[in-house]
Tab-separated table of C-alpha atoms and ligand atoms in Angstrom:
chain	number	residue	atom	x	y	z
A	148	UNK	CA	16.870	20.084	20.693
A	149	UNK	CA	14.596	18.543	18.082
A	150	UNK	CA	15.552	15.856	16.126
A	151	UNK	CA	15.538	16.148	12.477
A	152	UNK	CA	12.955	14.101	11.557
A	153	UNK	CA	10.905	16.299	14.305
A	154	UNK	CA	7.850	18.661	12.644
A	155	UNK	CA	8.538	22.463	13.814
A	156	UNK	CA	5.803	24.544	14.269
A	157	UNK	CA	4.053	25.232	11.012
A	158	UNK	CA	1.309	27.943	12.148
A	159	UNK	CA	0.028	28.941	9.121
A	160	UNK	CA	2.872	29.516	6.621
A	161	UNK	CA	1.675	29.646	3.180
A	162	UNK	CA	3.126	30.620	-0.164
A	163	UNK	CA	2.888	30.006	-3.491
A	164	UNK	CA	4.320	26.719	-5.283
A	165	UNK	CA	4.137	25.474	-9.276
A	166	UNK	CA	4.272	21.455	-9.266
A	167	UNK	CA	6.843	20.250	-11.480
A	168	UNK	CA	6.654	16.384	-10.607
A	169	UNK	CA	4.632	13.923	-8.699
A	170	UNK	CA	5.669	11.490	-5.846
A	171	UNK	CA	5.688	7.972	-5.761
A	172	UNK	CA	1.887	8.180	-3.491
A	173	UNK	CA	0.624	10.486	-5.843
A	174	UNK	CA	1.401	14.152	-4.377
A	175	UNK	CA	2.718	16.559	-6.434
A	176	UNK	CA	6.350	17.998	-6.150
A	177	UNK	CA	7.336	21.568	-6.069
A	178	UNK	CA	9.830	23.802	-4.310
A	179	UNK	CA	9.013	26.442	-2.305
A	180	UNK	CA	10.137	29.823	-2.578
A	181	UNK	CA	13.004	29.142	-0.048
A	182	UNK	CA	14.447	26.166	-2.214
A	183	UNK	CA	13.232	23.687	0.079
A	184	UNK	CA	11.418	20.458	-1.379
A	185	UNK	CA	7.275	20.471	-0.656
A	186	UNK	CA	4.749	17.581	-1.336
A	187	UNK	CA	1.121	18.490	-1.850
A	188	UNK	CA	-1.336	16.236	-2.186
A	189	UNK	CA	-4.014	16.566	-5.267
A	190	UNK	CA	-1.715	19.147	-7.181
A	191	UNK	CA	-0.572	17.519	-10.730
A	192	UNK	CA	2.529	18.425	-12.148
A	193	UNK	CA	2.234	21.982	-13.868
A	194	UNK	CA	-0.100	23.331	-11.394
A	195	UNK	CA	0.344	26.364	-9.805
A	196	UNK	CA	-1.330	26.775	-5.605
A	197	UNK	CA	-1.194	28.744	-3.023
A	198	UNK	CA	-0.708	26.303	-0.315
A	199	UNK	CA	-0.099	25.771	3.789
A	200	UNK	CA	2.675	23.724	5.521
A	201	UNK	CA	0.613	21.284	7.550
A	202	UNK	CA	4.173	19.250	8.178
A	203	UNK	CA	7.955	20.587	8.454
A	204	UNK	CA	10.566	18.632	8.127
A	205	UNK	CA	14.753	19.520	8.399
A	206	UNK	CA	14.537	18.678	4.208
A	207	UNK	CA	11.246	19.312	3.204
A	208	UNK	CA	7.562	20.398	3.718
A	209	UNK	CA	4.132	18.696	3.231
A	210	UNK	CA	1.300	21.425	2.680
A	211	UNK	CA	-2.008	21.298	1.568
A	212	UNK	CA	-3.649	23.351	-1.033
A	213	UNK	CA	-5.648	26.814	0.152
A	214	UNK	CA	-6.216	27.710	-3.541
A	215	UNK	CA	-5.711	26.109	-7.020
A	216	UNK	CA	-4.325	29.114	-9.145
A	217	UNK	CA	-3.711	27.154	-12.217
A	218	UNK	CA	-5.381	23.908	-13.532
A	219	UNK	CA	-3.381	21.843	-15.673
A	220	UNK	CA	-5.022	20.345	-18.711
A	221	UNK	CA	-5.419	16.945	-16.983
A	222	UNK	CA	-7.571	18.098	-13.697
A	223	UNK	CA	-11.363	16.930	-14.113
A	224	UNK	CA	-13.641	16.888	-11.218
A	225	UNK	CA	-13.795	13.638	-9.296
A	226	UNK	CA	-16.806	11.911	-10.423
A	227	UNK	CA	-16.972	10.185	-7.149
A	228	UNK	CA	-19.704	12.240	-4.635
A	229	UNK	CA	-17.018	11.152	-1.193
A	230	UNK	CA	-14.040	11.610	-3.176
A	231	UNK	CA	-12.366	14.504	-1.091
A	232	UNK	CA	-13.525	12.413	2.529
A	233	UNK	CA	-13.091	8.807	1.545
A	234	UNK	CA	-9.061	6.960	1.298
A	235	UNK	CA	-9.897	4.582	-1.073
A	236	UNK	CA	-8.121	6.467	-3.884
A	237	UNK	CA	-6.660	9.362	-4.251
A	238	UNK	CA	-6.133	10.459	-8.044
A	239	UNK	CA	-9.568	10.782	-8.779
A	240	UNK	CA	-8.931	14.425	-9.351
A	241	UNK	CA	-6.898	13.802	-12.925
A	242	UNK	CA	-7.750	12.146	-15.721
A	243	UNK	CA	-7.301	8.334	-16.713
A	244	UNK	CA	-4.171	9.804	-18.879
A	245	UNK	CA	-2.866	12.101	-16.632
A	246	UNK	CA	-2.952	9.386	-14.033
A	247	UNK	CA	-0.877	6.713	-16.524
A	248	UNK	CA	1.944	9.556	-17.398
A	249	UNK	CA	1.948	10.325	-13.488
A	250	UNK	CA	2.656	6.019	-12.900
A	251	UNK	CA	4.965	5.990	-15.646
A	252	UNK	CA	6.925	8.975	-14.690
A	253	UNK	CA	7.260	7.955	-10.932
A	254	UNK	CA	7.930	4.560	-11.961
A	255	UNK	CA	11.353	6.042	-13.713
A	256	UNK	CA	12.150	8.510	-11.516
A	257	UNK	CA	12.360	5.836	-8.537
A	258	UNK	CA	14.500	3.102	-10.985
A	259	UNK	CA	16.914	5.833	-11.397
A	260	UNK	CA	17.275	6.989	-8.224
A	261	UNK	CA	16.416	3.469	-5.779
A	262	UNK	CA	17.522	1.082	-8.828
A	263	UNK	CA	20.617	2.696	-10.081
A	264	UNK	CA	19.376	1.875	-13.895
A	265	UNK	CA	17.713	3.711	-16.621
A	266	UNK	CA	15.946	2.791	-20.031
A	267	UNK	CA	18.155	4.596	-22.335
A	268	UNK	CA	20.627	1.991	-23.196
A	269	UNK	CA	18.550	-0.852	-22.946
A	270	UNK	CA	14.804	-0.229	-24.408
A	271	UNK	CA	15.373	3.390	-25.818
A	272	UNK	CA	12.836	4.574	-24.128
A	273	UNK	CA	12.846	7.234	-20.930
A	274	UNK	CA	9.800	5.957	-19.259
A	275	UNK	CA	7.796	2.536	-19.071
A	276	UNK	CA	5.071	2.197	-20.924
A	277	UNK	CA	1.485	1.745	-19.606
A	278	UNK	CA	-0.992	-1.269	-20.318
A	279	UNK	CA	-4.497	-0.313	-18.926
A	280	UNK	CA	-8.312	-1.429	-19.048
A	281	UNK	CA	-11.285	-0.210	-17.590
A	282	UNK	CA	-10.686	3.030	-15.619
A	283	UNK	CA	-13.967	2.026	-13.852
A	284	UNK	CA	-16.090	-0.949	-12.330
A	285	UNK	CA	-12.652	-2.510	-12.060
A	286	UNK	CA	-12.030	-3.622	-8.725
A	287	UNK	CA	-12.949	-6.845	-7.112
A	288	UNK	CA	-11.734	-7.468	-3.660
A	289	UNK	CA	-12.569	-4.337	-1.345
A	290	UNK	CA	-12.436	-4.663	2.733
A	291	UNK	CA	-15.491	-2.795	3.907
A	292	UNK	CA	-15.975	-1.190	7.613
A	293	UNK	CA	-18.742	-1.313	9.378
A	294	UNK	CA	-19.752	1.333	12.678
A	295	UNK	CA	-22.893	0.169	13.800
A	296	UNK	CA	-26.208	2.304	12.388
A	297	UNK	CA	-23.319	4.407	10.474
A	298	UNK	CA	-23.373	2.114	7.644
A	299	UNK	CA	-20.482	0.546	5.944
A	300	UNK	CA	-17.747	1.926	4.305
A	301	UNK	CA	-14.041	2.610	3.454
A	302	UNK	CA	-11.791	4.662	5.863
A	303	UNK	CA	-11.461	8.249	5.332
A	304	UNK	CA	-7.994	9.889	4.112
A	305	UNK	CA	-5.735	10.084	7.021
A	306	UNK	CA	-7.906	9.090	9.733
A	307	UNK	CA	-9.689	5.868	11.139
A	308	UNK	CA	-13.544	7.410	10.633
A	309	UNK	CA	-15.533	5.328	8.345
A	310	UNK	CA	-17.066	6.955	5.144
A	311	UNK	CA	-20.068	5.095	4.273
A	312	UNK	CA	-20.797	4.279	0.893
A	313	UNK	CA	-23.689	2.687	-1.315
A	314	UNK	CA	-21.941	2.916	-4.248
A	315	UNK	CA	-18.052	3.066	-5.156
A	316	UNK	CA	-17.571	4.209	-8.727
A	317	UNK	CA	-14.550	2.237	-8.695
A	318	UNK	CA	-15.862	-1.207	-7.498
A	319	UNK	CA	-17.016	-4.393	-9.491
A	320	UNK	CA	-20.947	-4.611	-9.959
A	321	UNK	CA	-21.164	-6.944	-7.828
A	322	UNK	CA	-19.708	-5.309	-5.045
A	323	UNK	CA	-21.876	-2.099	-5.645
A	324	UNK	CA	-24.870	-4.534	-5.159
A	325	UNK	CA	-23.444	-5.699	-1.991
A	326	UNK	CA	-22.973	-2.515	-1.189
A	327	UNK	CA	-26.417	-1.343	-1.256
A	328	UNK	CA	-27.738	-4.647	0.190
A	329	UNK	CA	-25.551	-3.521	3.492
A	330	UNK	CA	-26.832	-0.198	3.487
A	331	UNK	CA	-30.678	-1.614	3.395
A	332	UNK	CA	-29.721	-3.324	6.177
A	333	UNK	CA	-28.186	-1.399	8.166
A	334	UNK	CA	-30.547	1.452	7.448
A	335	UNK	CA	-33.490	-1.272	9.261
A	336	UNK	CA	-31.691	-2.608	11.974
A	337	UNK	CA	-28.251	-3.714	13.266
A	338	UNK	CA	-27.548	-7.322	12.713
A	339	UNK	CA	-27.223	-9.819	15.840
A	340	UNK	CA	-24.547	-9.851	17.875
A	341	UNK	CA	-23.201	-6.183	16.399
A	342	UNK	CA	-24.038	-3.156	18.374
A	343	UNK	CA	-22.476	0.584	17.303
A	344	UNK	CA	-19.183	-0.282	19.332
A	345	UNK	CA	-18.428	-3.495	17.584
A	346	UNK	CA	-17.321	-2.213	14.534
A	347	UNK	CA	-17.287	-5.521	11.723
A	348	UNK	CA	-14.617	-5.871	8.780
A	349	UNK	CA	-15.922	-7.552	5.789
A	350	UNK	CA	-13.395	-9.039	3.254
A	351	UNK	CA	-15.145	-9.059	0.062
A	352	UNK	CA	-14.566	-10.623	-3.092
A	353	UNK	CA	-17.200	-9.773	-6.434
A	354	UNK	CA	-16.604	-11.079	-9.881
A	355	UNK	CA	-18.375	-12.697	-12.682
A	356	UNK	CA	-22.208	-12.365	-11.093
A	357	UNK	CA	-21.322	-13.422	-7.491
A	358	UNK	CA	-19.974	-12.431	-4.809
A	359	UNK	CA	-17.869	-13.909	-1.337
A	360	UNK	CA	-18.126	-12.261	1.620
A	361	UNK	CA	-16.200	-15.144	3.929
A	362	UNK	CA	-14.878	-18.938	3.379
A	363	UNK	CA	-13.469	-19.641	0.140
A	364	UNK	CA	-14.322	-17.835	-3.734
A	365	UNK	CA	-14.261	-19.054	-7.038
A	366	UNK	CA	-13.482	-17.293	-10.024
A	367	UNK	CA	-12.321	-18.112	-13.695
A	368	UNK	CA	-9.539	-16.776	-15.280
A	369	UNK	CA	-8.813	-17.339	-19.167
A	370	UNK	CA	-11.103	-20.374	-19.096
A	371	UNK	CA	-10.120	-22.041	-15.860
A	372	UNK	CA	-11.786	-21.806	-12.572
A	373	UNK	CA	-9.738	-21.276	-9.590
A	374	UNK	CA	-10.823	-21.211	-5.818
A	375	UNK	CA	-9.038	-19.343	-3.117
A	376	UNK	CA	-9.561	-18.182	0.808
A	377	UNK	CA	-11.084	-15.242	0.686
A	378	UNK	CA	-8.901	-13.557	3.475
A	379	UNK	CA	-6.332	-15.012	1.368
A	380	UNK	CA	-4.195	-13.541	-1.696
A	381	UNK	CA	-5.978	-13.553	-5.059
A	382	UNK	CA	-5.632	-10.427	-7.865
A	383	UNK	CA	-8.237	-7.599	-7.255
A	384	UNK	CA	-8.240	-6.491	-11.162
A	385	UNK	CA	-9.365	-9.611	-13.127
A	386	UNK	CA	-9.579	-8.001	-16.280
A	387	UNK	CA	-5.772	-6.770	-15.766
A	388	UNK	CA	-4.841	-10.463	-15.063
A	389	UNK	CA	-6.090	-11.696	-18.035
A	390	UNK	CA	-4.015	-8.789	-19.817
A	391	UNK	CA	-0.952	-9.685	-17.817
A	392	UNK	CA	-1.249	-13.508	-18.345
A	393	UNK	CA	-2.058	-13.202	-21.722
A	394	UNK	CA	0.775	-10.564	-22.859
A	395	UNK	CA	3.615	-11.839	-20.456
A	396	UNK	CA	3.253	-15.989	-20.117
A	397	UNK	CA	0.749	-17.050	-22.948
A	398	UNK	CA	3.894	-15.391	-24.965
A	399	UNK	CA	6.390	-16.907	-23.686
A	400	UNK	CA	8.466	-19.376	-25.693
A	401	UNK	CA	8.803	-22.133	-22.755
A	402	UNK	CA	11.015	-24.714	-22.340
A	403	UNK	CA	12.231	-27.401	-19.662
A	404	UNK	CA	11.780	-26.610	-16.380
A	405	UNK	CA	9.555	-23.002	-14.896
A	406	UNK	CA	9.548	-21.552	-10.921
A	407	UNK	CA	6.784	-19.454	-9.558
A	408	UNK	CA	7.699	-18.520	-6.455
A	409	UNK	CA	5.396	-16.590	-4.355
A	410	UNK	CA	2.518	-18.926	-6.304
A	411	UNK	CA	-0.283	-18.296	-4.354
A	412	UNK	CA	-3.255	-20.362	-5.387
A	413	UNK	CA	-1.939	-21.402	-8.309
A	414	UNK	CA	-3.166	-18.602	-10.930
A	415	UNK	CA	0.340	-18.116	-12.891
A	416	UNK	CA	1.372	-21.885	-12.482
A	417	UNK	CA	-1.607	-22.723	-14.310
A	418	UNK	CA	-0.368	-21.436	-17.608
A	419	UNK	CA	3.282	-22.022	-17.131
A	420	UNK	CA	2.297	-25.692	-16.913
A	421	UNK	CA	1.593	-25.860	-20.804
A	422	UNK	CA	4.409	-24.627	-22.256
A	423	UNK	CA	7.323	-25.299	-19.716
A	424	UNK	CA	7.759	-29.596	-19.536
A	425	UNK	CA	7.715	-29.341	-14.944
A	426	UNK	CA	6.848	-26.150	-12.952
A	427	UNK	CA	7.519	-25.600	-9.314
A	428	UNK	CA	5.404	-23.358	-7.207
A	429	UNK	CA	6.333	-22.363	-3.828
A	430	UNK	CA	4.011	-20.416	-1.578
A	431	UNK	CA	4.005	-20.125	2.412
A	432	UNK	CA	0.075	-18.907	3.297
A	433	UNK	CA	-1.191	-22.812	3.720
A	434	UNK	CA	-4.936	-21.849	2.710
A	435	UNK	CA	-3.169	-20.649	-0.587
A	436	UNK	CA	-1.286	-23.728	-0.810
A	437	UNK	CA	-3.932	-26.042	0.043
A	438	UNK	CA	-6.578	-24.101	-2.715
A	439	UNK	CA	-3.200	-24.186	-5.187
A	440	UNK	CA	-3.227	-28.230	-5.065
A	441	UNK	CA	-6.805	-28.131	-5.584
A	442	UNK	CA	-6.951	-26.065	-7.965
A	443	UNK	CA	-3.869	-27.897	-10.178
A	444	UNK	CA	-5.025	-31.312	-9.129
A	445	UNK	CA	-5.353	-32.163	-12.575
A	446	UNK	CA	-1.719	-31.258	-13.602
A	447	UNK	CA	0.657	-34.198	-13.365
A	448	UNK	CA	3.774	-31.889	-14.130
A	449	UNK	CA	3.418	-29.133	-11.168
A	450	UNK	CA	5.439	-29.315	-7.887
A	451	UNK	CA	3.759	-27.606	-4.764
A	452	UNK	CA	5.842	-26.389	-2.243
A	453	UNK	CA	4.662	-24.874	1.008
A	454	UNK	CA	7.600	-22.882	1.952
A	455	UNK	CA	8.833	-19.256	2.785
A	456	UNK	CA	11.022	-18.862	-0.781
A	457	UNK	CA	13.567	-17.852	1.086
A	458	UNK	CA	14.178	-20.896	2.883
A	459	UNK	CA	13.067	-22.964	-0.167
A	460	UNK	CA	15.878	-21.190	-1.635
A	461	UNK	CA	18.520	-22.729	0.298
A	462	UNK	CA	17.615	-25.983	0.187
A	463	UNK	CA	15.637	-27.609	-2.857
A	464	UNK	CA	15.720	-25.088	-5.197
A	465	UNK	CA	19.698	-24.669	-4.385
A	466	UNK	CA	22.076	-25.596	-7.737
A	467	UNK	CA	19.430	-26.509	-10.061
A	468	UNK	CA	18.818	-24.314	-13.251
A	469	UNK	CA	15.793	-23.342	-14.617
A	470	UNK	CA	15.052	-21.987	-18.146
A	471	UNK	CA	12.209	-19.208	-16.187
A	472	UNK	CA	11.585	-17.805	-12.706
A	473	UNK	CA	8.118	-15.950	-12.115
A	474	UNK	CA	8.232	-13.850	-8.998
A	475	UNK	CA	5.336	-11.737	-7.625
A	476	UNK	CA	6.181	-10.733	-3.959
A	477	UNK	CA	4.400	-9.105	-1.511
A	478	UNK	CA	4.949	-5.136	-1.205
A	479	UNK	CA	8.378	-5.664	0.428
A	480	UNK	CA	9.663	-7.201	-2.423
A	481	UNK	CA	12.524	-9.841	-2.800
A	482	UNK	CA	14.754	-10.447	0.814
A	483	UNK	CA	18.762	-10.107	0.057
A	484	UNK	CA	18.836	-14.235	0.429
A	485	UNK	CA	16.130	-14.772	-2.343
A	486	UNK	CA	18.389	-11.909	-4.377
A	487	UNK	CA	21.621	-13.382	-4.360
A	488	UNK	CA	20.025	-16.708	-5.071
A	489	UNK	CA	18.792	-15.717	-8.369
A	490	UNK	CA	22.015	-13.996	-9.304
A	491	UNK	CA	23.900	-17.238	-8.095
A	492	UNK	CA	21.637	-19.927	-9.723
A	493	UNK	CA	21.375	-20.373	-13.134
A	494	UNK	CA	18.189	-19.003	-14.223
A	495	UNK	CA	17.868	-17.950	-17.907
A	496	UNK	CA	14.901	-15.231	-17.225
A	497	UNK	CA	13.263	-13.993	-14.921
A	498	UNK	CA	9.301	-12.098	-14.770
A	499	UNK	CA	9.371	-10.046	-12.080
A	500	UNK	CA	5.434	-9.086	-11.138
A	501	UNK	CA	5.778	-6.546	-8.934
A	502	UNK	CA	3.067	-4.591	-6.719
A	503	UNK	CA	5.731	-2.237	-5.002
A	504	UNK	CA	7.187	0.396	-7.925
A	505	UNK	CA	10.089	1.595	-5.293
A	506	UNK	CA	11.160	-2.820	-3.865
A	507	UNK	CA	10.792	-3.665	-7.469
A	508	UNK	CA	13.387	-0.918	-8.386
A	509	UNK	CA	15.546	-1.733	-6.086
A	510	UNK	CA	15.404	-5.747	-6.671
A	511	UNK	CA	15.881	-5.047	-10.314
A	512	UNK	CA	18.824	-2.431	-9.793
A	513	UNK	CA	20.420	-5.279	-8.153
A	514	UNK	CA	19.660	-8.209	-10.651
A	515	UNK	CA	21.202	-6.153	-13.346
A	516	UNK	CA	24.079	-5.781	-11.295
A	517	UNK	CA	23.976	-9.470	-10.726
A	518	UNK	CA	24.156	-10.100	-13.909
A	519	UNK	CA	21.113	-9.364	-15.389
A	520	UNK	CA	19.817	-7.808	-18.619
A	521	UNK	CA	16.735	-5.551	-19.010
A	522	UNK	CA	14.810	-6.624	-21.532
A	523	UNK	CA	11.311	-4.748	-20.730
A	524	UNK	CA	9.641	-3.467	-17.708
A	525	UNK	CA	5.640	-1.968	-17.929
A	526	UNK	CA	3.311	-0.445	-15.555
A	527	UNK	CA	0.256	-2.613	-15.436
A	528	UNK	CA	-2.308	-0.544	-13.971
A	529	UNK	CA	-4.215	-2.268	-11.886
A	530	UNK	CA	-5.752	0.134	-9.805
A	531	UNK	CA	-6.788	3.306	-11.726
A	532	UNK	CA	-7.751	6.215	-9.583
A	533	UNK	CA	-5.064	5.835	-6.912
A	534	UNK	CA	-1.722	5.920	-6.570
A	535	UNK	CA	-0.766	2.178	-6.204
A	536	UNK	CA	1.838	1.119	-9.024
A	537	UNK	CA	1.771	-2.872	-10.351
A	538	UNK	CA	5.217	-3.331	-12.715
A	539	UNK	CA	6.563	-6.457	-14.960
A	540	UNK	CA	9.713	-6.551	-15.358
A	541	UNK	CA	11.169	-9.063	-18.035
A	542	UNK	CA	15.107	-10.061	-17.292
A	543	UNK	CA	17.344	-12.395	-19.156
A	544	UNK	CA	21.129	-13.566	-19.176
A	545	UNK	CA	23.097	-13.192	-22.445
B	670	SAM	C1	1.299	-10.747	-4.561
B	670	SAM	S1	0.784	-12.324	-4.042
B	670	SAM	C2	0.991	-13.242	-5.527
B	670	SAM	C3	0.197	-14.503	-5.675
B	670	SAM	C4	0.068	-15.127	-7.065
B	670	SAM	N1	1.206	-14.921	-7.902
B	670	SAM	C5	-1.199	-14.674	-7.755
B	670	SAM	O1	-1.120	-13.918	-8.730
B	670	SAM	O2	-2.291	-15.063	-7.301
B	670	SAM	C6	2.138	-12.789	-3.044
B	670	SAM	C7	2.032	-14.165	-2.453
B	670	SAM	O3	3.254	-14.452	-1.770
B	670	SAM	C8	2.965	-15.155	-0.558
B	670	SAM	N2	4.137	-14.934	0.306
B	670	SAM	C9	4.419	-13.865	1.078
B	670	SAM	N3	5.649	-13.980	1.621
B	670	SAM	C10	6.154	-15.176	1.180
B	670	SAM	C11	7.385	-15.849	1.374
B	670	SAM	N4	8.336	-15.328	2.140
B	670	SAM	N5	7.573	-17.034	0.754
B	670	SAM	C12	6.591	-17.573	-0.017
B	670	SAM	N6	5.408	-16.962	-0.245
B	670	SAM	C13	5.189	-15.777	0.335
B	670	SAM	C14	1.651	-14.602	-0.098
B	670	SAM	O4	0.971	-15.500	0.744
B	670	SAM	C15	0.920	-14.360	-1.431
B	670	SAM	O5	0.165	-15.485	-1.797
């Protein structure tokens, strides 16, 4: 007997679907004519295709799109030549606006349903509002693949072939001129020591007229210069760090004492350190930690910690208070430990960064039941022209 999270044979069932939602991922959501829930990818809500189940499940299909029978107002074709091949984005196929209403709707949809909590009561509002930039040109870090006289690339949708590219419409100048260098290259000959079965990765980091392909990067932010490993952690959108630093801690009132946990190299403890009197950071990647002492070396009132938070949690930072708590975890968001600490400690607010829109609405479901009040939560997009989702969440006690 199959199980029920077992595909059944799907040979070519089609039938005809109108999208009236999109997924957190970016596929649209319809129901098929049976009742049954379907996901398609590239069909924006209000579209109407003919599509075919590629994947059946006991509570729902996945199917791809034979024919588009309507186009909603917000389809535009992808300027990007590899868009259909390539998996570096996938929303290429709306426009900028479309895209934002998609985030913002997903962003609500999963709050209510993973977080338990709406907007209505709290900011009137039945979505969170977007804060964007450049749709374009944005992006500096990209990890590029390399097979041999094939070029470099990105990996194509849904498969571990490499697309290669010259130029990514979505990349920072300087890594389009990277970019092209490779291709010269590669075009001539294959470097030493690489041969067509010893695929290379290249970590890549291109800002402000440089650009790192190994060892450590520099970059300046608001004013200041901050280094960091490039295998390491650092923001991939700098113009949307700027935004975010600017709008959510250059605002801020501050006051006694400030955490940023999950510091990294340092980036948000830099401008906590003016207005909050001490600021602890703690951060567990030791290249981050040891380019986040560097980096702050000339701030007398900042407290490094390497640590994972959640042990930090038990120990040092246990029955203190603190007027502010930055967090910015990675994808999986905050562990139950780190949770129940900031519901049991007494923190006056917290800004929650959050690169996860479904582990931020569950963390902040369960801060408001902690205690908790919502007092704003945005989608920062960071990365136009896919799916990924960066909210900041503001929380405060009465
Ligand atoms: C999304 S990044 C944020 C970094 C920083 N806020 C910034 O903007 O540059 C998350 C950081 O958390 C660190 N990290 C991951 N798990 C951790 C843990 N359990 N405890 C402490 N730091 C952790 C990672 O090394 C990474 O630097």
């Amino acid at each position: 007997m199959k199980s029920s999270r077992q595909s059944h044979n799907t040979t070519r069932v089609r039938y005809e679907v109108s999208a009236h939602g999109a997924a957190f991922g970016g596929d649209g959501v319809a129901r098929a004519p049976d009742g049954r829930v379907v996901f398609v990818p590239m069909l924006l809500p209000g579209e109407r295709a003919l599509v075919e189940v590629v994947e059946r499940k006991a509570r729902f299909d996945r199917a791809q799109i034979v024919e588009l029978l309507t186009a909603g107002e917000g389809r535009r074709s992808a300027p990007c030549p590899v868009y259909e091949r390539c998996g570096g984005c996938n929303m290429q196929h709306a426009d900028i606006g479309t895209q934002r209403e998609i985030k913002a709707r997903v962003t609500a949809d999963l709050d209510r349903r993973v977080g338990a909590f709406s907007y209505q009561d709290t900011l009137n509002a039945t979505a969170p509002q977007v804060v964007g930039g450049a749709e374009f040109g944005y992006r500096n870090r990209v990890r590029l693949h390399s097979a041999g006289s094939a070029g470099f690339g990105f990996r194509a949708r849904s498969s571990h072939d490499i697309v290669p590219i010259s130029f990514c419409p979505i990349a920072a100048p300087e890594v389009n001129e990277l970019l092209n260098e490779l291709g010269a290259v590669q075009r001539g000959s294959l470097r030493a020591g690489q041969t067509e079965r010893d695929p290379v990765e290249l970590s890549v980091y291109g800002a402000q007229g440089r650009v790192f392909r190994a060892g450590t990067a520099t970059v300046e932010v608001l004013g200041f210069e901050f280094s960091f490993p490039v295998d390491g952690f650092f923001q991939s959108n700098l113009e949307m760090t700027e935004m975010l630093i600017r709008e959510e801690i250059l605002s801020l009132e501050g006051g006694s004492h400030a955490l940023d946990l999950y510091a990294g190299c340092g980036v948000f403890t830099r401008f906590l350190a003016g207005p909050f009197a001490s600021v602890t950071a703690v951060e567990s990647h030791p290249g981050s930690v040891a380019a986040q002492r560097l980096n702050l070396a000339d701030l007398q009132n900042v407290t490094s910690v390497e640590a994972r938070v959640e042990d930090w949690c038990g120990k040092e930072g246990f029955g203190r208070s603190y007027d502010l708590a930055v967090l910015d975890p990675p994808r999986a968001g905050l562990s139950g430990t780190v949770q129940q600490y900031l519901t049991n400690t007494d923190i006056k607010r917290l800004l929650y960064v959050s690169c996860d829109p479904a582990s931020s609405a569950r963390d902040v479901g369960a801060l408001i039941r902690g205690g908790y009040n919502l007092r704003s939560r945005r989608v920062f997009d960071f990365y136009p022209q896919s799916s990924h989702i960066e909210t900041v969440t503001v929380l405060e006690r009465e």
